[in-house]
Structures are given as C-alpha cells and as structure tokens.
Tab-separated table of C-alpha atoms and ligand atoms in Angstrom:
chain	number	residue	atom	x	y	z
A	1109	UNK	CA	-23.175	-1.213	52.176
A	1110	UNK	CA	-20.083	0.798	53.226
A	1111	UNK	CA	-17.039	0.599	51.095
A	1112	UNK	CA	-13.186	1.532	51.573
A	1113	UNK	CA	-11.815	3.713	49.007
A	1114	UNK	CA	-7.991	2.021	49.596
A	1115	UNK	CA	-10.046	-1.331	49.276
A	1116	UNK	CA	-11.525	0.331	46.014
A	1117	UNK	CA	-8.032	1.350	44.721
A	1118	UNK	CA	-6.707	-2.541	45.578
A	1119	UNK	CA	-9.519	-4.347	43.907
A	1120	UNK	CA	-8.989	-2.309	40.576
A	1121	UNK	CA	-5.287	-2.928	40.426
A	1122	UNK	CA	-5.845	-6.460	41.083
A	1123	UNK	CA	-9.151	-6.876	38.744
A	1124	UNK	CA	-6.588	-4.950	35.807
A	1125	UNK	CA	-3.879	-7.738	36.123
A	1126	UNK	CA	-6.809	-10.574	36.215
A	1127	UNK	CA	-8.307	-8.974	33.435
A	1128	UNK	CA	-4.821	-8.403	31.474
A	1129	UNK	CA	-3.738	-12.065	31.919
A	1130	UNK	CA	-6.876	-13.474	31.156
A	1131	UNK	CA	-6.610	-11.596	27.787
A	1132	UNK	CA	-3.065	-12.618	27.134
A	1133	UNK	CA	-3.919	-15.972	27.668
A	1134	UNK	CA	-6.248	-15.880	24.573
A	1135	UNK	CA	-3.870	-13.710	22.632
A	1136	UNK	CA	-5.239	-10.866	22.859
A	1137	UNK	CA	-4.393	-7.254	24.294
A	1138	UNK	CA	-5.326	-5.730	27.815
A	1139	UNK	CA	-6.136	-2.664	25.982
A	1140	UNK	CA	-8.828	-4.781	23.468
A	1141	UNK	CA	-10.878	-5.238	27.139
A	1142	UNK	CA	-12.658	-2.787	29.382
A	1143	UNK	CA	-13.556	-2.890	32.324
A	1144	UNK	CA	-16.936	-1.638	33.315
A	1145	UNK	CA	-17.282	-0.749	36.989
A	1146	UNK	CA	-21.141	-1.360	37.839
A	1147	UNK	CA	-21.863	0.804	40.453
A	1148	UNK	CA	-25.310	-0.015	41.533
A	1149	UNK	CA	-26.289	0.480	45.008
A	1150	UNK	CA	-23.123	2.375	45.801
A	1151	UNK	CA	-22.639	6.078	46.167
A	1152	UNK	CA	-21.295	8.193	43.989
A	1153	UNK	CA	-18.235	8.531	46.606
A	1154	UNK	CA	-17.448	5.071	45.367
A	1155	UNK	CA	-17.378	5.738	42.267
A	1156	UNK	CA	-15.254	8.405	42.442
A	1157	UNK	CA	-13.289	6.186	44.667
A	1158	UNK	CA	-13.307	3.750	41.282
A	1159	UNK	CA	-12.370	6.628	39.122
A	1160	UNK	CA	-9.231	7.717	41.020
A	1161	UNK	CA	-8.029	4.332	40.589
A	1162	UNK	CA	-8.183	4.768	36.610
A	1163	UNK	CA	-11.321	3.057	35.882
A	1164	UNK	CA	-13.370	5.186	33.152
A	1165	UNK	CA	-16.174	3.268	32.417
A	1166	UNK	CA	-19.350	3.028	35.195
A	1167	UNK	CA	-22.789	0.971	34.635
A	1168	UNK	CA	-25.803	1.784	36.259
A	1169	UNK	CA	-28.773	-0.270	36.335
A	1170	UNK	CA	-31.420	1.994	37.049
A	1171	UNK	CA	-31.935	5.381	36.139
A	1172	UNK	CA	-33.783	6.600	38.851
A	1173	UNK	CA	-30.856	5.712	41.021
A	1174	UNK	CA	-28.286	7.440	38.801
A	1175	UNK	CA	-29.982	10.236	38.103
A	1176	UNK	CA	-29.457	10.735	42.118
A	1177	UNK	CA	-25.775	10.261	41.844
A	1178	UNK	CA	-24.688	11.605	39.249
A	1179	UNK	CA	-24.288	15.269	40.279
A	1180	UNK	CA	-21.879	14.508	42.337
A	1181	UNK	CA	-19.465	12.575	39.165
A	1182	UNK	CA	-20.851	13.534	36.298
A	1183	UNK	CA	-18.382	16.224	35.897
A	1184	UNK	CA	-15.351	13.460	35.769
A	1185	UNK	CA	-14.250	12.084	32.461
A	1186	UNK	CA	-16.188	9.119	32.325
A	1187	UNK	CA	-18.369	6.892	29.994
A	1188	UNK	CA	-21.700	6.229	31.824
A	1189	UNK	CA	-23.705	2.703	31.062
A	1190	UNK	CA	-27.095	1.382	31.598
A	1191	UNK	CA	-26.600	-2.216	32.145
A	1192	UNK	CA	-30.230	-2.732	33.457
A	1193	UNK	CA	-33.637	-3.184	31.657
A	1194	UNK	CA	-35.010	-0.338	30.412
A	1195	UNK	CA	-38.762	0.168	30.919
A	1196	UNK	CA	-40.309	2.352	26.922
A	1197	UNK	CA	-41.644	5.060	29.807
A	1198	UNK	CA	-38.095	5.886	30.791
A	1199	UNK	CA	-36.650	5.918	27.680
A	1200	UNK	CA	-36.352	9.888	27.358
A	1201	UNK	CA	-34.501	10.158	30.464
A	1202	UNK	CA	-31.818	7.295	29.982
A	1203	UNK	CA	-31.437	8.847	26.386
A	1204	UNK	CA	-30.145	12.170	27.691
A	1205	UNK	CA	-28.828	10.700	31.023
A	1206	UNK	CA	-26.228	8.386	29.503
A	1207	UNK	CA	-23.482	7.498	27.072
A	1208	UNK	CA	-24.438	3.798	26.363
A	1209	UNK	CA	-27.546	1.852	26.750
A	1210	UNK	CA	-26.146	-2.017	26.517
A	1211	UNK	CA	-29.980	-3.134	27.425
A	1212	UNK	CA	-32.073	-2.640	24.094
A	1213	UNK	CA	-34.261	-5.358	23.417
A	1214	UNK	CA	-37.079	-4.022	21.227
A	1215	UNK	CA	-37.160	-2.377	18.223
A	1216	UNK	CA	-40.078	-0.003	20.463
A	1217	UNK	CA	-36.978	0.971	23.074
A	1218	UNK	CA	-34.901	1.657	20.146
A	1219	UNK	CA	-37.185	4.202	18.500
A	1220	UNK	CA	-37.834	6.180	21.937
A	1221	UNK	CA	-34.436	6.442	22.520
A	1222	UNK	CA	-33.692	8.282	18.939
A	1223	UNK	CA	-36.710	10.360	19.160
A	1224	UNK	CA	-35.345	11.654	22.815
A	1225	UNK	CA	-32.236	12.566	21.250
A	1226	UNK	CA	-33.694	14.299	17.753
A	1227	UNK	CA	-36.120	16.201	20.161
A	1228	UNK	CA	-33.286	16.998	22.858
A	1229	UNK	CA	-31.453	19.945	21.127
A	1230	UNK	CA	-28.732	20.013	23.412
A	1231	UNK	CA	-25.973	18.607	22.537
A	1232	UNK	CA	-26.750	18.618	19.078
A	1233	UNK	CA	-26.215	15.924	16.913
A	1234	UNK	CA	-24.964	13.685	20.285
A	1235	UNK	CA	-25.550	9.971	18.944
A	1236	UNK	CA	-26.335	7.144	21.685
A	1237	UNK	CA	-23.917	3.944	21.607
A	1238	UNK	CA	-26.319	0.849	22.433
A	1239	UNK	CA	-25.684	-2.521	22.762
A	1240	UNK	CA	-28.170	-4.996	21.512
A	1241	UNK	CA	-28.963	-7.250	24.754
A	1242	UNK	CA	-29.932	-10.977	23.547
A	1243	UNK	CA	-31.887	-13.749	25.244
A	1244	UNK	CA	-29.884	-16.844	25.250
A	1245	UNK	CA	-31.667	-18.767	28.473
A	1246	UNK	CA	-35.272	-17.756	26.967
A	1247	UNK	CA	-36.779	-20.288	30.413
A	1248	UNK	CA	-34.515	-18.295	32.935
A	1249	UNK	CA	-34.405	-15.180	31.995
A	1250	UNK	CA	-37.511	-12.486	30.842
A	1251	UNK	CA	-35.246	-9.275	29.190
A	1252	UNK	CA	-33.410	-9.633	25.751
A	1253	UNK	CA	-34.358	-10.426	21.994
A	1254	UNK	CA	-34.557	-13.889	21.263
A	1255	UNK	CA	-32.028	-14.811	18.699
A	1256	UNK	CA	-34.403	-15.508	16.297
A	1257	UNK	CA	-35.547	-12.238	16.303
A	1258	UNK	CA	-31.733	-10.341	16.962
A	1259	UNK	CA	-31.249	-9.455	12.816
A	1260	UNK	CA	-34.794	-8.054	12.246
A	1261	UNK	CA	-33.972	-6.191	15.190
A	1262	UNK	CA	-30.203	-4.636	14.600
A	1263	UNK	CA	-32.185	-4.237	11.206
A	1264	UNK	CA	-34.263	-1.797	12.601
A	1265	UNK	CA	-31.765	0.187	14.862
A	1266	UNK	CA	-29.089	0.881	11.925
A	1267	UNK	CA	-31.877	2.859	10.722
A	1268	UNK	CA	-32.213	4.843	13.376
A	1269	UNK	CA	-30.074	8.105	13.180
A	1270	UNK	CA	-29.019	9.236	16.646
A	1271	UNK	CA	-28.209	5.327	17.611
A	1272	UNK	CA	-25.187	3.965	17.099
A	1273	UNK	CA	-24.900	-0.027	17.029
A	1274	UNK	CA	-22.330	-1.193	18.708
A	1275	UNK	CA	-22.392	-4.669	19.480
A	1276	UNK	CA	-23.933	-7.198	21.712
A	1277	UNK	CA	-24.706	-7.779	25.684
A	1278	UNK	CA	-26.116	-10.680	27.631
A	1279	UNK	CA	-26.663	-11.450	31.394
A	1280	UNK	CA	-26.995	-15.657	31.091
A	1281	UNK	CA	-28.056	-17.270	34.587
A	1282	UNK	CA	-25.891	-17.096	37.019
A	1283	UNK	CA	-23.836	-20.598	37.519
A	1284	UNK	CA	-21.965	-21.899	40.338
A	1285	UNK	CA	-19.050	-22.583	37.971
A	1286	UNK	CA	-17.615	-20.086	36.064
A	1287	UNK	CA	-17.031	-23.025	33.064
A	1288	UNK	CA	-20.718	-23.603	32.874
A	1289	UNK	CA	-21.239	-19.891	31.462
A	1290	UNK	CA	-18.909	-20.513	28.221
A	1291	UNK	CA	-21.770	-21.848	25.951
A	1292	UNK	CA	-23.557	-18.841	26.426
A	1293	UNK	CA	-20.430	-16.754	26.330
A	1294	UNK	CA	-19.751	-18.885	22.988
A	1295	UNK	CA	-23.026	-18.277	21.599
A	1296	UNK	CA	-23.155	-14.551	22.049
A	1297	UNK	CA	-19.783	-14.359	20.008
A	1298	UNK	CA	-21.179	-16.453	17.542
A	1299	UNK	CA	-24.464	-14.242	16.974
A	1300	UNK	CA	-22.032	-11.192	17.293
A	1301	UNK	CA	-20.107	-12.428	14.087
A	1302	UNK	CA	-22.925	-14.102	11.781
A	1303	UNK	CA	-24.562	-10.521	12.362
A	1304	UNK	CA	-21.439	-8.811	11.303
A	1305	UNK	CA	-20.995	-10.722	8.406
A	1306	UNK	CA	-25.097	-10.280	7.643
A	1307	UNK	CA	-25.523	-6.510	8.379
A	1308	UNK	CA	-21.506	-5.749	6.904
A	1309	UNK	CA	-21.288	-3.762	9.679
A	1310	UNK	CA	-18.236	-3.849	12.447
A	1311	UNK	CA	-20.291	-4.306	15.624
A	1312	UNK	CA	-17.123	-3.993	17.714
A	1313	UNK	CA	-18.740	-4.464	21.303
A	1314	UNK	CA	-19.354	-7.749	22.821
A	1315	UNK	CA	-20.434	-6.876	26.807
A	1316	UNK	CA	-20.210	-9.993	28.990
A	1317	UNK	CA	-18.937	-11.350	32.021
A	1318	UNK	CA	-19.514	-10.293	35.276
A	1319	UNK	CA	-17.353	-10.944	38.639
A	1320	UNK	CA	-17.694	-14.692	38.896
A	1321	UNK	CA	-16.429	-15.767	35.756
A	1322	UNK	CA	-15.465	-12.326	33.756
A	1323	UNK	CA	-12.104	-14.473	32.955
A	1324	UNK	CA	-14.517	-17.581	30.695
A	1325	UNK	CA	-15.840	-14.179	28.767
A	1326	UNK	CA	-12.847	-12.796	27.594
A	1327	UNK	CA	-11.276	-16.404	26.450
A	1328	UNK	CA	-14.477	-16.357	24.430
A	1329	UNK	CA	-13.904	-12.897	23.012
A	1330	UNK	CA	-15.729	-10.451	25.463
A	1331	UNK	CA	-14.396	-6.633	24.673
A	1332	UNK	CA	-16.002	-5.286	28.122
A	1333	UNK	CA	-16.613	-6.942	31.374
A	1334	UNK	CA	-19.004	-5.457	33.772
A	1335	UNK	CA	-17.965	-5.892	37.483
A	1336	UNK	CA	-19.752	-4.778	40.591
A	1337	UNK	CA	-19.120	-7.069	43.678
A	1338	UNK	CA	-15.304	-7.905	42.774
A	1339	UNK	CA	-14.742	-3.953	43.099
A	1340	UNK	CA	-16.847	-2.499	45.244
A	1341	UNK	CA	-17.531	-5.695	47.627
A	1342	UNK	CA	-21.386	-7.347	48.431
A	1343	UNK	CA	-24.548	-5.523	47.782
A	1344	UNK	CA	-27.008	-5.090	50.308
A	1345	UNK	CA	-30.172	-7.417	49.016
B	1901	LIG	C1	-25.195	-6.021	38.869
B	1901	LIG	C2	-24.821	-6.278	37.451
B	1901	LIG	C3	-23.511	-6.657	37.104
B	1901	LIG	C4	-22.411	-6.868	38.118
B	1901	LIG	O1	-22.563	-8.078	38.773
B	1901	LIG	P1	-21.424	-8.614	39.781
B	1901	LIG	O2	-21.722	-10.063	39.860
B	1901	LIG	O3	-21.634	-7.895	41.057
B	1901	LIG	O4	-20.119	-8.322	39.158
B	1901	LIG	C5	-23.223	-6.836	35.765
B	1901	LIG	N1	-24.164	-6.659	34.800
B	1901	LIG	C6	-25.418	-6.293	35.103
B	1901	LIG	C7	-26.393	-6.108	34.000
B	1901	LIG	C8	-25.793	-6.088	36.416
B	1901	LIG	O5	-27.055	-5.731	36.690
C-alpha cells in the first residue's frame, strides 16, 4: 500500500491529541501513554515518515520482514517492538534484532531469548524488555498464556538474567464496538495488578489497544497503544 508522508505527519498529530484527551479524561497524563507505531507491511520510508513526526516507538510483527527494513532506520533513535508471535526457532534473531518482545507466551520462548543474549557478546550485558502476552479469549484466539498459567510463567522469566519483565500485552478479538473490548481491557489490568502485588515487582507496562478502540484501553489503564491503520492507513490483505 502506498502512503503519504504529510498524511503520516497529520495522522500522528491528530492520534497525539486523541491519545492525550483520552488520558486526561481518566486522569491521567499524556506522557504516562505511548504510542506504538506498528509498522507492518509498510516500508521503512514510512517509518521514517512516522519518526519525523516525533513518534519513537515502532512494532513489527515479523522478523523476517524487519530484518529487511531495518537498515534503512535502524540508525534513528528509536525503540523497536515485536508485537507478533514469536515462533522458539526465531528466537535468536528477534533477541538481537530488537528492543522489546511484547509477545512471550512460554516459559520455552523466554529461555531462548536469554540464552541469545548471554551468547551474543555484543553489546554486553544488553538486557531484553518483554512483555508477557496473555490469552484472555482462549476459543478465539491460539497465542498467549492462559491466565491460569500467567504467575508460574512471570515466575520463570524474573529468573532469567538478560530479560527484563515489564508488564503485560494482549490482542482480544477484534469487535465491531470499541465498548465491547473493555472486559478484556479490564481483565488484563486486573491480572497486571494481582501479579504485581504477587511477584512485588512494578510491572509498569500494560500494551493494549489498537486503532479501533485504543481510547476504551487507556480509560482502563493501558500505558502503550499500538496503532497501525490509524497512522499509516489500510494494509494490503
Ligand atoms: C497489526 C497489529 C496492530 C495494529 O493494528 P491496527 O488495527 O492496524 O491499529 C497492533 N498490535 C498487533 C499485535 C498487531 O499485529
């Protein structure tokens, strides 16, 4: 799909005040909520496009895809997401290739991921921000933990020393009305605290929302909204 850099620019300036009145209508700060430009399908020229408009945050939901892309941005000041499922076998790659993976749903995932990084020297010590991604539509959707199994699993990541926990993702079926999303936005916040309070941990991070109803997740508490179509226009199928 083409795309319009000034149409880029607009969207982002228009998605910031959405985003900063949405938050102030819950009390809370512009600043507490970021937006995450998912990029997917795009060229990098969008991106850029997305950058020059202030946005600093990109998702990517394949690696193959941004490991094609990113020489042309990487050099930018940016923090670069996985948003998508990550397969075990490409574990090593995503580990080196990114800043956050917001998709971990196995303990398995998890320990690639930190054995990547121990065995990739360079840069040393680098630890990987992840989000725990949760299941809360277990009929509708196939990636995620349960929530039954979310504690044994942050468990097992907190012991894990080039991961960093920070917080909680989910990608609910879509909805045709943005209202019908808040129970699972509710639930995710809910998990996100009784964890908290379990693991005494701050688990600052709750990813959720996406371009139909991004404004229901941050009345619910979301801390980064991920937003492809409202900024870069429709994906080719
Ligand atoms: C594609 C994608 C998005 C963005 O969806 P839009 O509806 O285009 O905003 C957000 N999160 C994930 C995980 C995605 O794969």
């Amino acid at each position: 799909m083409g795309f319009d850099p000034a149409a880029v620019a607009h969207s982002v300036a228009e998605l910031q005040e959405r985003l900063a009145r949405a938050a102030a209508r819950s009390g809370r700060r512009a600043a507490d909520v970021t937006l995450v430009a998912i990029s997917k399908t795009f060229p990098a020229a969008a991106i850029r496009a997305a950058w020059e408009a202030g946005i600093r945050h990109f998702g990517e939901n394949r690696v193959q895809e941004w490991e094609s892309k990113r020489g042309e941005v990487a050099h930018l000041g940016a923090t670069w997401h996985l948003v998508g499922h990550l397969q075990t076998n490409k574990a090593r790659r995503a580990a080196v290739l990114f800043d956050s993976v917001d998709s971990v749903d196995s303990l398995d995932l998890a320990r690639r991921l930190d054995v990547a990084l121990r065995e990739d020297p360079h840069p040393a010590q680098r630890k990987l921000r992840v989000l725990l991604e949760v299941r809360l539509a277990p009929e509708e959707t196939k990636t995620g933990v349960d929530p039954s199994g979310l504690e044994a699993l942050a468990r097992g990541v907190l012991l894990l020393p080039r991961l960093e926990l920070a917080g909680l993702m989910c990608i609910p079926p879509p909805a045709g009305d943005p209202d019908d999303m808040r129970p699972y936005f509710r639930r995710l916040r809910e998990l996100c605290d009784s964890l908290r309070a379990a693991l005494g941990v701050p688990l600052p991070a709750l990813s959720m929302g996406m371009s139909h109803d991004f404004e229901v997740a941050i009345a619910e508490g979301a801390t980064e909204v991920r937003l492809g179509t409202a900024l870069f226009g429709s994906r080719s199928p």
